[in-house]
Amino acid sequence: MKIRLKLFFALFFATLGMFAWHAPQVHAATTYTIGTDVTFPPFVYANSNNKYVGIDMELIRSIAKEEGFKVNIKPLGFNAAVQSLSSGQIDGVIAGMTITDERKQTLNFSTPYYESGIVMAVAPSSKITSLKGLKGKTVAVKTGTQGATYANSIKDKYGFKIVTFDDSDNVYNDVKTGNSAACFDDSAVLNYGVKTGLGLKIVTKPTDVGQYGFAVKKGQNQKLLKMFNAGLAKLKKNGKYDQIIKKYTGKAATTKTSKSNSEGSTFFGLLRQNQKAILSGILETLKLTIVSIICATIFGILVGLLGVLPNKFARGISTTIVYIFRGLPLLVLALFIYNGVPSLTGTKIPAFVAGIITLTLNEGAYTAAFVKGGIEAVDIGQMEAARSLGLPFGKAMGKVILPQGIKIMIPSFINQFIITLKDTSILSIIGILELTQTGKIIIARNLEGFKVWAIIAVIYLLIITLLTLLSKWVERRIND
């Protein structure tokens, strides 16, 4: 039994080590990891080639070129990007972030590079024309944005409720479907959206005008901040800055985007236009699933076996591990590992590795529970008979109990494999470009939320169906 446990531990840590070794290595000192929100056009979004473009992206790349450093863009979403910056996982954030006194408490900002106010948008058929019309209504906002801050500051005065979303598309769709009466967002973003076919109308003038800035964690990466300011000054002086603004906000830009969206508005058009991005998302999802299920299975079997050992301490460890990691929401666990742990240790954890650890702990806890249950489901007389024949506990477990218990566990293993595949979608919160995150990025560009999510849903169903058929085949072969 001890040899088997040692073998399991060796396999488990060898698997984790292998993928940690293949994880993205720490960049050289001249390369900075920059977090952003890729669902925020015209500042940041992915074009038809799945390349991140927009005012913010072109600014940071042009400044990097001017100042002689490189950037690695991390598509995290606005709220997650700010959290990752605070935990030290990334070096800076550029995502249309308004400079505020509150944010200055924890962040250092660059020289402002854009100015924008907050406006309110409603559905085209809405009769609401001012803030007074919001009384008793629900308003949609995006988590962590200045639009959300402004809405919260006036909600009591005008008597409306607030619902928050992590993505702009969900904010706008909530208004278009009638669940919310209006939404608040940056004027530059909503103006761009309206001109490119968003399907909303703006009914207020810009207010609570603020300035956008590039941010680093307070007291850190001051060299990067100085280079950004120096590069921005050079771009404004040589005319490059004005060219970038015009490129993404001028009539030609909005007309081109609107035309591109209309050409790719059918299901097949969307598939054809985004096939590379979707395929990449599928491969990342499968990679996460396979690696996680291997690690979770090894981890779960180890913890499950501890739960049936004739030792109170071992059983206590098993029960505690299962209780903790089965009780924690997967989203909370992912954010804790990716942002919380680095805050304490000062050591960065690559997103892929953080995702694998998250799924291993969560899915492994469930695996441990049914491994323990499967073993305990074997008639107790089997162990007693084996021990009466002189077999030690380890051999009795390996030769008599486990072969019977495995047959009981097989359906649960198959089910857990499918659950793990679906749970990978939650890892989009830490910036992993799996299938769900890919869908969000596509929607930010073409605003075809229903059609894109329908495509993503069908792909998940097809993959799960194929995996279920394969698992059933394996189950039949084992039981024959």
CSV table of C-alpha atoms in Angstrom, one decimal:
chain,number,residue,atom,x,y,z
A,1,MET,CA,0.0,0.0,0.0
A,2,LYS,CA,2.8,2.4,0.9
A,3,ILE,CA,4.5,1.7,-2.5
A,4,ARG,CA,1.3,2.4,-4.3
A,5,LEU,CA,0.8,5.7,-2.4
A,6,LYS,CA,4.4,6.7,-3.2
A,7,LEU,CA,3.8,5.9,-6.9
A,8,PHE,CA,0.6,8.0,-6.9
A,9,PHE,CA,2.3,11.0,-5.3
A,10,ALA,CA,5.2,10.7,-7.8
A,11,LEU,CA,2.8,10.6,-10.7
A,12,PHE,CA,0.8,13.5,-9.4
A,13,PHE,CA,3.7,15.9,-8.8
A,14,ALA,CA,5.5,14.8,-11.9
A,15,THR,CA,2.4,15.7,-14.0
A,16,LEU,CA,2.1,19.1,-12.3
A,17,GLY,CA,5.8,19.7,-12.7
A,18,MET,CA,5.6,18.9,-16.4
A,19,PHE,CA,2.9,21.4,-17.1
A,20,ALA,CA,4.5,24.0,-14.9
A,21,TRP,CA,7.7,23.6,-16.9
A,22,HIS,CA,5.7,24.1,-20.2
A,23,ALA,CA,3.9,27.1,-18.7
A,24,PRO,CA,4.8,30.6,-20.0
A,25,GLN,CA,8.2,31.6,-18.7
A,26,VAL,CA,8.9,34.9,-17.0
A,27,HIS,CA,9.6,37.5,-19.6
A,28,ALA,CA,12.9,39.4,-19.8
A,29,ALA,CA,13.1,42.7,-18.0
A,30,THR,CA,12.2,44.6,-21.1
A,31,THR,CA,8.9,42.8,-21.6
A,32,TYR,CA,5.9,43.9,-19.5
A,33,THR,CA,2.6,42.0,-19.0
A,34,ILE,CA,-0.3,44.4,-19.6
A,35,GLY,CA,-3.8,43.5,-18.6
A,36,THR,CA,-6.8,44.8,-20.5
A,37,ASP,CA,-10.5,44.3,-21.2
A,38,VAL,CA,-10.9,43.2,-24.8
A,39,THR,CA,-14.7,43.8,-24.7
A,40,PHE,CA,-14.4,47.6,-24.7
A,41,PRO,CA,-14.4,49.0,-28.3
A,42,PRO,CA,-13.1,51.3,-29.7
A,43,PHE,CA,-10.4,51.2,-27.0
A,44,VAL,CA,-9.8,47.5,-26.9
A,45,TYR,CA,-11.3,44.6,-29.0
A,46,ALA,CA,-10.3,41.8,-31.2
A,47,ASN,CA,-10.5,42.2,-35.0
A,48,SER,CA,-11.6,39.5,-37.5
A,49,ASN,CA,-8.1,38.1,-37.3
A,50,ASN,CA,-8.4,37.7,-33.5
A,51,LYS,CA,-5.7,40.4,-33.0
A,52,TYR,CA,-6.3,42.9,-30.2
A,53,VAL,CA,-6.7,46.4,-31.6
A,54,GLY,CA,-8.2,49.7,-30.6
A,55,ILE,CA,-7.0,53.0,-29.2
A,56,ASP,CA,-5.5,51.5,-26.1
A,57,MET,CA,-3.7,48.7,-27.9
A,58,GLU,CA,-2.2,50.9,-30.6
A,59,LEU,CA,-1.1,53.5,-28.0
A,60,ILE,CA,0.7,51.0,-25.8
A,61,ARG,CA,2.3,49.3,-28.7
A,62,SER,CA,3.4,52.6,-30.3
A,63,ILE,CA,4.8,53.8,-27.0
A,64,ALA,CA,6.6,50.5,-26.4
A,65,LYS,CA,8.2,50.9,-29.8
A,66,GLU,CA,9.2,54.5,-29.1
A,67,GLU,CA,10.7,53.6,-25.7
A,68,GLY,CA,12.3,50.3,-26.6
A,69,PHE,CA,10.3,47.8,-24.5
A,70,LYS,CA,7.9,45.0,-25.4
A,71,VAL,CA,4.4,44.2,-24.2
A,72,ASN,CA,2.5,40.9,-23.6
A,73,ILE,CA,-1.2,41.6,-23.6
A,74,LYS,CA,-3.4,39.7,-21.2
A,75,PRO,CA,-7.2,39.7,-21.9
A,76,LEU,CA,-8.6,39.5,-18.4
A,77,GLY,CA,-11.6,41.7,-18.3
A,78,PHE,CA,-11.7,45.1,-16.5
A,79,ASN,CA,-12.4,44.0,-13.0
A,80,ALA,CA,-10.1,40.9,-13.1
A,81,ALA,CA,-7.3,43.1,-14.7
A,82,VAL,CA,-7.4,45.5,-11.8
A,83,GLN,CA,-7.3,42.6,-9.3
A,84,SER,CA,-4.4,41.0,-11.1
A,85,LEU,CA,-2.5,44.3,-11.1
A,86,SER,CA,-3.0,44.7,-7.3
A,87,SER,CA,-1.8,41.1,-6.7
A,88,GLY,CA,1.3,41.6,-8.9
A,89,GLN,CA,0.3,39.1,-11.5
A,90,ILE,CA,0.6,41.8,-14.2
A,91,ASP,CA,2.7,44.9,-14.6
A,92,GLY,CA,0.2,47.4,-15.8
A,93,VAL,CA,-3.4,48.0,-17.0
A,94,ILE,CA,-4.7,49.9,-20.0
A,95,ALA,CA,-8.4,49.4,-20.4
A,96,GLY,CA,-10.1,52.8,-20.7
A,97,MET,CA,-9.6,53.3,-16.9
A,98,THR,CA,-10.8,56.5,-15.5
A,99,ILE,CA,-8.4,58.2,-13.1
A,100,THR,CA,-10.2,58.6,-9.7
A,101,ASP,CA,-9.1,59.6,-6.2
A,102,GLU,CA,-10.2,56.2,-4.9
A,103,ARG,CA,-8.1,54.3,-7.5
A,104,LYS,CA,-5.1,56.5,-6.7
A,105,GLN,CA,-5.0,55.0,-3.2
A,106,THR,CA,-3.7,51.7,-4.7
A,107,LEU,CA,-2.6,52.6,-8.2
A,108,ASN,CA,-0.2,55.1,-9.9
A,109,PHE,CA,-1.6,56.6,-13.1
A,110,SER,CA,0.1,58.0,-16.2
A,111,THR,CA,-0.5,61.3,-17.8
A,112,PRO,CA,-4.1,61.2,-19.1
A,113,TYR,CA,-4.4,60.0,-22.7
A,114,TYR,CA,-8.2,60.4,-23.3
A,115,GLU,CA,-11.2,62.3,-21.8
A,116,SER,CA,-14.7,60.8,-21.7
A,117,GLY,CA,-18.0,61.3,-19.8
A,118,ILE,CA,-20.8,59.0,-18.7
A,119,VAL,CA,-24.0,58.8,-20.8
A,120,MET,CA,-27.2,56.8,-20.5
A,121,ALA,CA,-28.5,54.6,-23.3
A,122,VAL,CA,-31.9,53.0,-23.7
A,123,ALA,CA,-33.7,50.7,-26.2
A,124,PRO,CA,-34.8,52.5,-29.4
A,125,SER,CA,-38.5,52.1,-28.5
A,126,SER,CA,-38.0,53.4,-24.9
A,127,LYS,CA,-39.9,56.5,-23.9
A,128,ILE,CA,-37.3,57.4,-21.2
A,129,THR,CA,-35.5,60.6,-22.1
A,130,SER,CA,-33.9,61.7,-18.8
A,131,LEU,CA,-32.8,60.4,-15.4
A,132,LYS,CA,-36.2,61.2,-14.0
A,133,GLY,CA,-37.7,58.5,-16.1
A,134,LEU,CA,-35.7,55.8,-14.2
A,135,LYS,CA,-37.8,55.9,-11.0
A,136,GLY,CA,-38.7,52.3,-10.1
A,137,LYS,CA,-36.7,50.9,-13.0
A,138,THR,CA,-33.6,48.7,-13.2
A,139,VAL,CA,-30.4,50.0,-14.7
A,140,ALA,CA,-27.5,47.8,-16.0
A,141,VAL,CA,-23.8,48.6,-15.4
A,142,LYS,CA,-20.5,47.0,-15.8
A,143,THR,CA,-18.6,45.9,-12.7
A,144,GLY,CA,-15.8,48.2,-11.5
A,145,THR,CA,-16.3,50.9,-14.2
A,146,GLN,CA,-16.9,54.6,-13.8
A,147,GLY,CA,-20.4,54.1,-15.2
A,148,ALA,CA,-21.2,51.8,-12.3
A,149,THR,CA,-19.7,54.3,-9.8
A,150,TYR,CA,-21.8,57.2,-11.3
A,151,ALA,CA,-25.0,55.0,-11.3
A,152,ASN,CA,-24.5,54.1,-7.7
A,153,SER,CA,-24.0,57.8,-6.7
A,154,ILE,CA,-27.4,58.8,-8.1
A,155,LYS,CA,-29.6,55.7,-7.7
A,156,ASP,CA,-31.2,57.0,-4.4
A,157,LYS,CA,-31.9,60.4,-5.8
A,158,TYR,CA,-33.7,59.0,-8.9
A,159,GLY,CA,-35.1,55.9,-7.3
A,160,PHE,CA,-33.7,53.1,-9.5
A,161,LYS,CA,-32.1,49.7,-8.9
A,162,ILE,CA,-28.8,48.5,-10.3
A,163,VAL,CA,-27.8,45.1,-11.8
A,164,THR,CA,-24.1,44.5,-12.6
A,165,PHE,CA,-22.4,42.4,-15.2
A,166,ASP,CA,-18.8,41.6,-16.0
A,167,ASP,CA,-19.1,42.2,-19.8
A,168,SER,CA,-20.4,45.1,-21.8
A,169,ASP,CA,-22.3,42.8,-24.1
A,170,ASN,CA,-24.4,41.5,-21.2
A,171,VAL,CA,-25.0,45.1,-20.0
A,172,TYR,CA,-26.3,46.1,-23.5
A,173,ASN,CA,-28.3,42.9,-24.0
A,174,ASP,CA,-30.1,43.4,-20.7
A,175,VAL,CA,-31.4,46.7,-21.9
A,176,LYS,CA,-32.3,45.4,-25.4
A,177,THR,CA,-34.2,42.5,-23.9
A,178,GLY,CA,-36.1,44.8,-21.6
A,179,ASN,CA,-34.8,43.4,-18.3
A,180,SER,CA,-33.2,46.7,-17.6
A,181,ALA,CA,-34.6,50.1,-18.6
A,182,ALA,CA,-31.2,51.7,-19.3
A,183,CYS,CA,-27.5,51.4,-18.9
A,184,PHE,CA,-24.6,53.8,-18.1
A,185,ASP,CA,-21.3,53.6,-19.8
A,186,ASP,CA,-18.5,55.8,-21.2
A,187,SER,CA,-19.7,58.2,-23.9
A,188,ALA,CA,-16.9,57.2,-26.3
A,189,VAL,CA,-17.8,53.5,-26.0
A,190,LEU,CA,-21.5,54.0,-26.3
A,191,ASN,CA,-21.2,56.4,-29.2
A,192,TYR,CA,-19.0,53.9,-31.1
A,193,GLY,CA,-21.5,51.1,-30.3
A,194,VAL,CA,-24.5,53.1,-31.5
A,195,LYS,CA,-22.7,54.0,-34.8
A,196,THR,CA,-21.7,50.4,-35.4
A,197,GLY,CA,-25.1,48.8,-34.9
A,198,LEU,CA,-25.4,48.3,-31.1
A,199,GLY,CA,-29.1,48.7,-31.2
A,200,LEU,CA,-29.4,51.3,-28.4
A,201,LYS,CA,-29.9,55.1,-28.3
A,202,ILE,CA,-28.2,57.7,-26.1
A,203,VAL,CA,-30.6,60.0,-24.3
A,204,THR,CA,-28.3,62.1,-22.1
A,205,LYS,CA,-25.3,64.4,-22.5
A,206,PRO,CA,-21.9,63.3,-21.1
A,207,THR,CA,-21.6,64.0,-17.4
A,208,ASP,CA,-19.1,63.1,-14.7
A,209,VAL,CA,-16.3,63.7,-17.3
A,210,GLY,CA,-13.1,61.9,-16.4
A,211,GLN,CA,-9.7,61.2,-17.9
A,212,TYR,CA,-8.3,57.8,-18.9
A,213,GLY,CA,-4.9,56.7,-17.7
A,214,PHE,CA,-2.5,53.8,-17.9
A,215,ALA,CA,-2.0,52.3,-14.4
A,216,VAL,CA,0.6,50.4,-12.4
A,217,LYS,CA,0.5,49.2,-8.8
A,218,LYS,CA,1.3,52.0,-6.5
A,219,GLY,CA,5.1,52.2,-5.8
A,220,GLN,CA,5.9,49.6,-8.5
A,221,ASN,CA,7.0,49.6,-12.1
A,222,GLN,CA,7.8,53.3,-12.0
A,223,LYS,CA,10.2,52.9,-14.9
A,224,LEU,CA,7.4,51.5,-17.0
A,225,LEU,CA,5.2,54.5,-16.0
A,226,LYS,CA,7.8,57.0,-16.9
A,227,MET,CA,8.4,55.4,-20.3
A,228,PHE,CA,4.6,55.4,-21.0
A,229,ASN,CA,4.5,59.2,-20.2
A,230,ALA,CA,7.6,59.9,-22.3
A,231,GLY,CA,6.3,57.8,-25.2
A,232,LEU,CA,2.8,59.4,-25.0
A,233,ALA,CA,4.4,62.9,-25.1
A,234,LYS,CA,6.4,61.9,-28.2
A,235,LEU,CA,3.2,60.5,-30.0
A,236,LYS,CA,1.3,63.7,-29.3
A,237,LYS,CA,4.2,65.8,-30.6
A,238,ASN,CA,4.8,63.8,-33.8
A,239,GLY,CA,1.1,63.5,-34.7
A,240,LYS,CA,0.8,59.8,-34.2
A,241,TYR,CA,-1.6,60.2,-31.3
A,242,ASP,CA,-4.1,62.1,-33.3
A,243,GLN,CA,-3.9,59.6,-36.1
A,244,ILE,CA,-4.7,56.7,-33.7
A,245,ILE,CA,-7.7,58.5,-32.3
A,246,LYS,CA,-9.1,59.3,-35.7
A,247,LYS,CA,-8.4,55.8,-36.9
A,248,TYR,CA,-10.7,54.3,-34.3
A,249,THR,CA,-13.3,57.0,-33.8
A,250,GLY,CA,-13.6,58.6,-37.2
A,251,LYS,CA,-16.5,58.0,-39.7
A,252,ALA,CA,-14.4,55.6,-41.8
A,253,ALA,CA,-13.7,53.4,-38.7
A,254,THR,CA,-17.3,53.1,-37.6
A,255,THR,CA,-18.5,52.6,-41.2
A,256,LYS,CA,-16.0,49.8,-41.8
A,257,THR,CA,-16.8,48.0,-38.6
A,258,SER,CA,-20.6,48.3,-39.2
A,259,LYS,CA,-20.1,46.8,-42.7
A,260,SER,CA,-17.9,44.0,-41.3
A,261,ASN,CA,-20.5,43.1,-38.7
A,262,SER,CA,-23.3,42.9,-41.3
A,263,GLU,CA,-21.3,40.6,-43.5
A,264,GLY,CA,-20.7,38.2,-40.7
A,265,SER,CA,-24.2,38.3,-39.2
A,266,THR,CA,-25.3,34.8,-40.2
A,267,PHE,CA,-24.5,31.6,-38.3
A,268,PHE,CA,-22.3,30.3,-41.1
A,269,GLY,CA,-20.8,33.8,-41.6
A,270,LEU,CA,-19.8,34.0,-38.0
A,271,LEU,CA,-18.3,30.5,-38.0
A,272,ARG,CA,-16.3,31.3,-41.2
A,273,GLN,CA,-15.1,34.6,-40.0
A,274,ASN,CA,-14.0,33.3,-36.6
A,275,GLN,CA,-13.0,29.7,-37.3
A,276,LYS,CA,-9.4,30.2,-36.2
A,277,ALA,CA,-10.3,31.8,-32.9
A,278,ILE,CA,-13.0,29.2,-32.2
A,279,LEU,CA,-10.7,26.3,-33.0
A,280,SER,CA,-8.0,27.8,-30.8
A,281,GLY,CA,-10.6,28.1,-28.0
A,282,ILE,CA,-11.6,24.5,-28.4
A,283,LEU,CA,-8.0,23.2,-28.3
A,284,GLU,CA,-7.4,25.3,-25.1
A,285,THR,CA,-10.5,23.9,-23.5
A,286,LEU,CA,-9.6,20.3,-24.3
A,287,LYS,CA,-6.0,20.8,-23.1
A,288,LEU,CA,-7.3,22.2,-19.8
A,289,THR,CA,-9.8,19.4,-19.5
A,290,ILE,CA,-7.4,16.5,-20.2
A,291,VAL,CA,-4.6,17.8,-18.0
A,292,SER,CA,-7.0,18.7,-15.2
A,293,ILE,CA,-8.8,15.4,-15.2
A,294,ILE,CA,-5.4,13.5,-15.0
A,295,CYS,CA,-4.2,15.6,-12.1
A,296,ALA,CA,-7.7,15.6,-10.4
A,297,THR,CA,-7.9,11.8,-10.8
A,298,ILE,CA,-4.5,11.2,-9.2
A,299,PHE,CA,-5.2,13.7,-6.4
A,300,GLY,CA,-8.7,12.4,-5.8
A,301,ILE,CA,-7.6,8.7,-5.6
A,302,LEU,CA,-4.9,9.6,-3.1
A,303,VAL,CA,-7.3,11.6,-0.9
A,304,GLY,CA,-10.0,9.0,-1.3
A,305,LEU,CA,-7.7,6.2,-0.2
A,306,LEU,CA,-6.6,8.3,2.8
A,307,GLY,CA,-10.3,8.3,3.8
A,308,VAL,CA,-10.5,4.5,4.1
A,309,LEU,CA,-7.2,3.9,5.8
A,310,PRO,CA,-7.5,2.4,9.4
A,311,ASN,CA,-6.0,5.6,10.7
A,312,LYS,CA,-8.0,8.5,12.3
A,313,PHE,CA,-5.4,11.1,11.3
A,314,ALA,CA,-5.4,10.0,7.6
A,315,ARG,CA,-9.2,9.9,7.5
A,316,GLY,CA,-9.3,13.4,9.1
A,317,ILE,CA,-7.0,14.8,6.4
A,318,SER,CA,-9.2,13.3,3.7
A,319,THR,CA,-12.4,14.6,5.2
A,320,THR,CA,-11.0,18.1,5.6
A,321,ILE,CA,-9.6,18.3,2.0
A,322,VAL,CA,-12.9,17.2,0.6
A,323,TYR,CA,-14.9,19.5,2.8
A,324,ILE,CA,-12.8,22.6,1.9
A,325,PHE,CA,-12.4,22.2,-1.8
A,326,ARG,CA,-15.8,20.8,-2.5
A,327,GLY,CA,-17.4,23.6,-0.5
A,328,LEU,CA,-15.5,26.5,-2.2
A,329,PRO,CA,-17.2,28.0,-5.3
A,330,LEU,CA,-14.9,27.3,-8.3
A,331,LEU,CA,-14.9,31.0,-9.3
A,332,VAL,CA,-13.7,32.0,-5.8
A,333,LEU,CA,-11.0,29.3,-5.8
A,334,ALA,CA,-9.7,30.4,-9.2
A,335,LEU,CA,-9.4,34.0,-8.2
A,336,PHE,CA,-7.8,33.1,-4.8
A,337,ILE,CA,-5.2,31.0,-6.5
A,338,TYR,CA,-4.5,33.4,-9.4
A,339,ASN,CA,-4.7,36.7,-7.5
A,340,GLY,CA,-4.8,35.9,-3.7
A,341,VAL,CA,-1.8,33.6,-3.4
A,342,PRO,CA,0.6,35.9,-5.4
A,343,SER,CA,-0.5,38.8,-3.2
A,344,LEU,CA,0.8,36.8,-0.2
A,345,THR,CA,3.9,35.2,-1.7
A,346,GLY,CA,4.9,37.8,-4.3
A,347,THR,CA,5.4,35.0,-6.9
A,348,LYS,CA,3.5,35.1,-10.2
A,349,ILE,CA,1.4,32.1,-11.2
A,350,PRO,CA,0.8,31.6,-14.9
A,351,ALA,CA,-2.9,31.6,-15.8
A,352,PHE,CA,-2.8,28.1,-17.3
A,353,VAL,CA,-1.1,26.6,-14.2
A,354,ALA,CA,-3.5,28.5,-11.9
A,355,GLY,CA,-6.4,27.0,-13.9
A,356,ILE,CA,-5.0,23.5,-13.6
A,357,ILE,CA,-4.5,23.8,-9.9
A,358,THR,CA,-8.0,25.2,-9.5
A,359,LEU,CA,-9.6,22.3,-11.4
A,360,THR,CA,-7.4,19.7,-9.7
A,361,LEU,CA,-8.4,20.8,-6.2
A,362,ASN,CA,-12.1,21.2,-7.0
A,363,GLU,CA,-12.7,18.2,-9.2
A,364,GLY,CA,-10.2,16.2,-7.2
A,365,ALA,CA,-12.3,16.7,-4.0
A,366,TYR,CA,-15.4,15.4,-5.8
A,367,THR,CA,-13.3,12.5,-7.1
A,368,ALA,CA,-12.1,11.7,-3.6
A,369,ALA,CA,-15.6,11.6,-2.3
A,370,PHE,CA,-16.8,9.0,-4.8
A,371,VAL,CA,-13.6,7.0,-4.6
A,372,LYS,CA,-14.1,6.7,-0.9
A,373,GLY,CA,-17.8,5.9,-1.4
A,374,GLY,CA,-17.0,3.3,-4.1
A,375,ILE,CA,-14.6,1.5,-1.7
A,376,GLU,CA,-17.0,1.6,1.2
A,377,ALA,CA,-19.8,0.3,-1.1
A,378,VAL,CA,-17.9,-3.0,-1.4
A,379,ASP,CA,-19.3,-5.5,1.1
A,380,ILE,CA,-17.3,-5.3,4.4
A,381,GLY,CA,-17.2,-9.1,4.4
A,382,GLN,CA,-14.8,-9.0,1.5
A,383,MET,CA,-12.1,-7.2,3.6
A,384,GLU,CA,-12.8,-9.5,6.5
A,385,ALA,CA,-12.4,-12.6,4.4
A,386,ALA,CA,-9.2,-11.3,2.8
A,387,ARG,CA,-7.7,-10.5,6.2
A,388,SER,CA,-8.7,-13.8,7.6
A,389,LEU,CA,-6.7,-15.5,4.8
A,390,GLY,CA,-3.6,-13.7,6.1
A,391,LEU,CA,-3.5,-10.8,3.6
A,392,PRO,CA,-2.2,-7.5,5.0
A,393,PHE,CA,-4.4,-4.4,4.7
A,394,GLY,CA,-2.5,-3.1,1.6
A,395,LYS,CA,-2.8,-6.3,-0.4
A,396,ALA,CA,-6.4,-6.9,0.6
A,397,MET,CA,-7.2,-3.4,-0.6
A,398,GLY,CA,-5.3,-3.8,-3.9
A,399,LYS,CA,-6.2,-7.3,-4.7
A,400,VAL,CA,-9.8,-7.6,-3.4
A,401,ILE,CA,-11.5,-4.3,-2.6
A,402,LEU,CA,-10.2,-1.9,-5.3
A,403,PRO,CA,-11.1,-4.1,-8.3
A,404,GLN,CA,-14.7,-4.3,-7.1
A,405,GLY,CA,-14.8,-0.6,-6.1
A,406,ILE,CA,-13.5,0.6,-9.5
A,407,LYS,CA,-16.4,-0.9,-11.3
A,408,ILE,CA,-18.7,1.0,-9.0
A,409,MET,CA,-16.8,4.2,-9.5
A,410,ILE,CA,-16.6,4.1,-13.3
A,411,PRO,CA,-19.9,6.0,-14.0
A,412,SER,CA,-18.9,8.7,-11.5
A,413,PHE,CA,-15.5,9.1,-13.3
A,414,ILE,CA,-17.3,9.6,-16.6
A,415,ASN,CA,-19.6,12.1,-15.1
A,416,GLN,CA,-16.7,14.0,-13.5
A,417,PHE,CA,-14.9,14.1,-16.8
A,418,ILE,CA,-17.8,15.9,-18.4
A,419,ILE,CA,-18.2,18.3,-15.4
A,420,THR,CA,-14.5,19.2,-15.7
A,421,LEU,CA,-15.0,20.1,-19.4
A,422,LYS,CA,-17.8,22.4,-18.5
A,423,ASP,CA,-16.1,23.9,-15.5
A,424,THR,CA,-13.2,25.2,-17.7
A,425,SER,CA,-15.5,28.0,-18.9
A,426,ILE,CA,-15.2,29.6,-15.4
A,427,LEU,CA,-11.4,30.0,-16.0
A,428,SER,CA,-12.2,32.8,-18.4
A,429,ILE,CA,-12.2,35.0,-15.3
A,430,ILE,CA,-8.4,34.7,-15.0
A,431,GLY,CA,-7.8,35.4,-18.7
A,432,ILE,CA,-7.4,31.9,-20.1
A,433,LEU,CA,-8.5,32.0,-23.8
A,434,GLU,CA,-10.7,28.9,-23.7
A,435,LEU,CA,-14.0,28.5,-25.6
A,436,THR,CA,-16.1,30.8,-23.4
A,437,GLN,CA,-13.6,33.6,-23.3
A,438,THR,CA,-13.2,33.3,-27.1
A,439,GLY,CA,-17.0,33.8,-27.4
A,440,LYS,CA,-16.9,37.0,-25.3
A,441,ILE,CA,-14.1,38.4,-27.5
A,442,ILE,CA,-16.0,37.7,-30.7
A,443,ILE,CA,-19.2,39.3,-29.3
A,444,ALA,CA,-17.3,42.4,-28.3
A,445,ARG,CA,-16.5,42.9,-32.0
A,446,ASN,CA,-19.7,42.0,-33.8
A,447,LEU,CA,-22.4,42.4,-31.0
A,448,GLU,CA,-24.1,39.1,-32.1
A,449,GLY,CA,-24.5,37.8,-28.6
A,450,PHE,CA,-27.4,35.3,-29.3
A,451,LYS,CA,-25.8,33.7,-32.4
A,452,VAL,CA,-22.3,33.5,-31.0
A,453,TRP,CA,-23.5,31.9,-27.7
A,454,ALA,CA,-25.7,29.5,-29.7
A,455,ILE,CA,-22.6,28.4,-31.6
A,456,ILE,CA,-20.5,28.1,-28.5
A,457,ALA,CA,-23.3,26.0,-26.8
A,458,VAL,CA,-23.6,23.7,-29.8
A,459,ILE,CA,-19.8,23.1,-29.8
A,460,TYR,CA,-19.8,22.3,-26.1
A,461,LEU,CA,-22.7,19.8,-26.6
A,462,LEU,CA,-20.9,18.2,-29.5
A,463,ILE,CA,-17.7,17.8,-27.5
A,464,ILE,CA,-19.6,16.4,-24.5
A,465,THR,CA,-21.5,14.0,-26.7
A,466,LEU,CA,-18.3,12.6,-28.2
A,467,LEU,CA,-16.6,12.3,-24.8
A,468,THR,CA,-19.7,10.6,-23.4
A,469,LEU,CA,-19.7,8.0,-26.3
A,470,LEU,CA,-16.0,7.4,-25.8
A,471,SER,CA,-16.4,7.0,-22.1
A,472,LYS,CA,-19.3,4.6,-22.5
A,473,TRP,CA,-17.1,2.5,-24.8
A,474,VAL,CA,-14.3,2.4,-22.3
A,475,GLU,CA,-16.8,1.4,-19.6
A,476,ARG,CA,-18.1,-1.5,-21.6
A,477,ARG,CA,-14.5,-2.7,-22.4
A,478,ILE,CA,-13.6,-2.6,-18.7
A,479,ASN,CA,-16.8,-4.4,-17.6
A,480,ASP,CA,-16.5,-7.1,-20.3
